[in-house]
Amino acid sequence: MIKLPTELLEPILTDALQDSRSSALDLLLIHPRTTQILYRHVYQQHPCAINSLNQLELFSNNVPLELLSKVRALHINLPSAAGSVWDSVGNALTKCRNVQHLKLRAMGLWNEDRRGLIEGLAAIDPISFEWTSPDPPHHISLSVVTPCLTIVLNQLPRWSRLLHLSMSHVQFPQCTHPDRYLPAVLSPTLETISLGQAIKAPATMLAGIATACPRLKRFDAEDIYSESIWGSRVDEKDVRNKLEDSMSFYGDFSITSRLQRIAGGDRGVIY
C-alpha cells in the first residue's frame, strides 16, 4: 500500500485516521511516508497538548509553520514553577493563528512582561477560550491576576466568533463602578460563560459582565467572593436583582459553591 500514489494513499489514510478504532500514533509510525501525509490531518483534527515550557518552545520553533497554521485545538498546560511564560505562549499563538479552541493552564504573575500574551491573544480568533490554574482544582490560588484579566477582557470585543468562555482562579480589580472597568460590549458573540474561584467580584461586577454580552444565554459561576476568599460569598439573589434592574439579560444565571473554607465554618452551601 505504501507504494500507492499519494492521490490514492491520502484518502485511505485519512479515513483510517477518522475511524475511532484506529490509533493515530500507530498510523503515524507505519512508515515515514504515512507520517508525512497524515501530519497535517492530525494537527487539524486532534488537539495538540503541550505540557511543559520546553515542549511549547520546541513545538512553536521546530514544527513547520504550514502545520502550525492547521492546528484547530490547542491545550497549553504549563506548571506554576515555569515562571513567566508569555513570550513562548505568544510565539506559539501567533503561529497557530487559526486555532479555534484554546485551553490555557498557566500562572499569571504580578511582575512580568505580558507583551507576548497581548500579541498572542490578538493573533487568534477562537470559538472557545479557557484559562484556569495549573494548581489542583481544590487549591485556592490566583492564575488570572488583575493585569492578565484586563488583557483578556480588552481582547474579547475583538474576537468575532467567540461562543464559550471559561475562566477560574480569577482576581477582579477593586472598583466601585464595574462599568468603568468593563467594555461597553464585552463580547458581541458570546453565548456561555463559566466563572470559578473569583475574588473581588461583587454582584455588580457579575451583572455588568452579563449585561455587556448581548447574546449571552448562560452564565454559570462557582465559588465567587465579593472581597477575599475569607470574606462573604456573592449571593445569587443579589446578582439576579441587579440583572432585573438592568432589564438587559434574559439568559440563565446560577451561582454554586463547592470549596469548603475552614475559617468561618463555610461548608460550601449552595445558594
PDB file of C-alpha atoms in Angstrom, residues 11 19 22 33 45 74 76 86 97 120 128 133 141 149 174 179 191 198 212 220 223 229 231 243 245 256 262:
ATOM      1  CA  PRO A  11      -7.855   9.390   1.313  1.00  0.00           C
ATOM      2  CA  ASP A  19     -12.035   5.694  12.360  1.00  0.00           C
ATOM      3  CA  SER A  22      -7.667   3.348  14.808  1.00  0.00           C
ATOM      4  CA  ARG A  33       5.617   8.473   4.071  1.00  0.00           C
ATOM      5  CA  GLN A  45      -8.399  17.129  13.700  1.00  0.00           C
ATOM      6  CA  LEU A  74      -4.509  23.742  21.379  1.00  0.00           C
ATOM      7  CA  ILE A  76      -1.227  24.585  26.778  1.00  0.00           C
ATOM      8  CA  TRP A  86       4.158  34.776  27.845  1.00  0.00           C
ATOM      9  CA  ARG A  97      -3.343  31.763  14.375  1.00  0.00           C
ATOM     10  CA  GLY A 120      -0.748  36.034  21.119  1.00  0.00           C
ATOM     11  CA  SER A 128     -13.869  28.765  22.745  1.00  0.00           C
ATOM     12  CA  SER A 133      -4.841  27.418  37.135  1.00  0.00           C
ATOM     13  CA  SER A 141      -4.826  30.227  44.013  1.00  0.00           C
ATOM     14  CA  LEU A 149      -7.688  39.562  33.291  1.00  0.00           C
ATOM     15  CA  GLN A 174     -11.183  46.646  43.360  1.00  0.00           C
ATOM     16  CA  ASP A 179     -18.937  49.656  34.174  1.00  0.00           C
ATOM     17  CA  GLU A 191     -23.221  32.562  24.413  1.00  0.00           C
ATOM     18  CA  ALA A 198     -13.095  34.556  41.566  1.00  0.00           C
ATOM     19  CA  ALA A 212     -22.241  43.519  28.424  1.00  0.00           C
ATOM     20  CA  ASP A 220     -22.543  29.689  35.460  1.00  0.00           C
ATOM     21  CA  ASP A 223     -17.118  29.962  44.443  1.00  0.00           C
ATOM     22  CA  ILE A 229     -11.683  34.185  49.900  1.00  0.00           C
ATOM     23  CA  GLY A 231     -14.928  37.298  53.009  1.00  0.00           C
ATOM     24  CA  LEU A 243     -29.941  41.878  36.357  1.00  0.00           C
ATOM     25  CA  ASP A 245     -32.872  46.247  37.388  1.00  0.00           C
ATOM     26  CA  THR A 256     -22.945  27.431  43.247  1.00  0.00           C
ATOM     27  CA  ILE A 262     -12.030  26.030  57.357  1.00  0.00           C
TER      28      ILE A 262
END
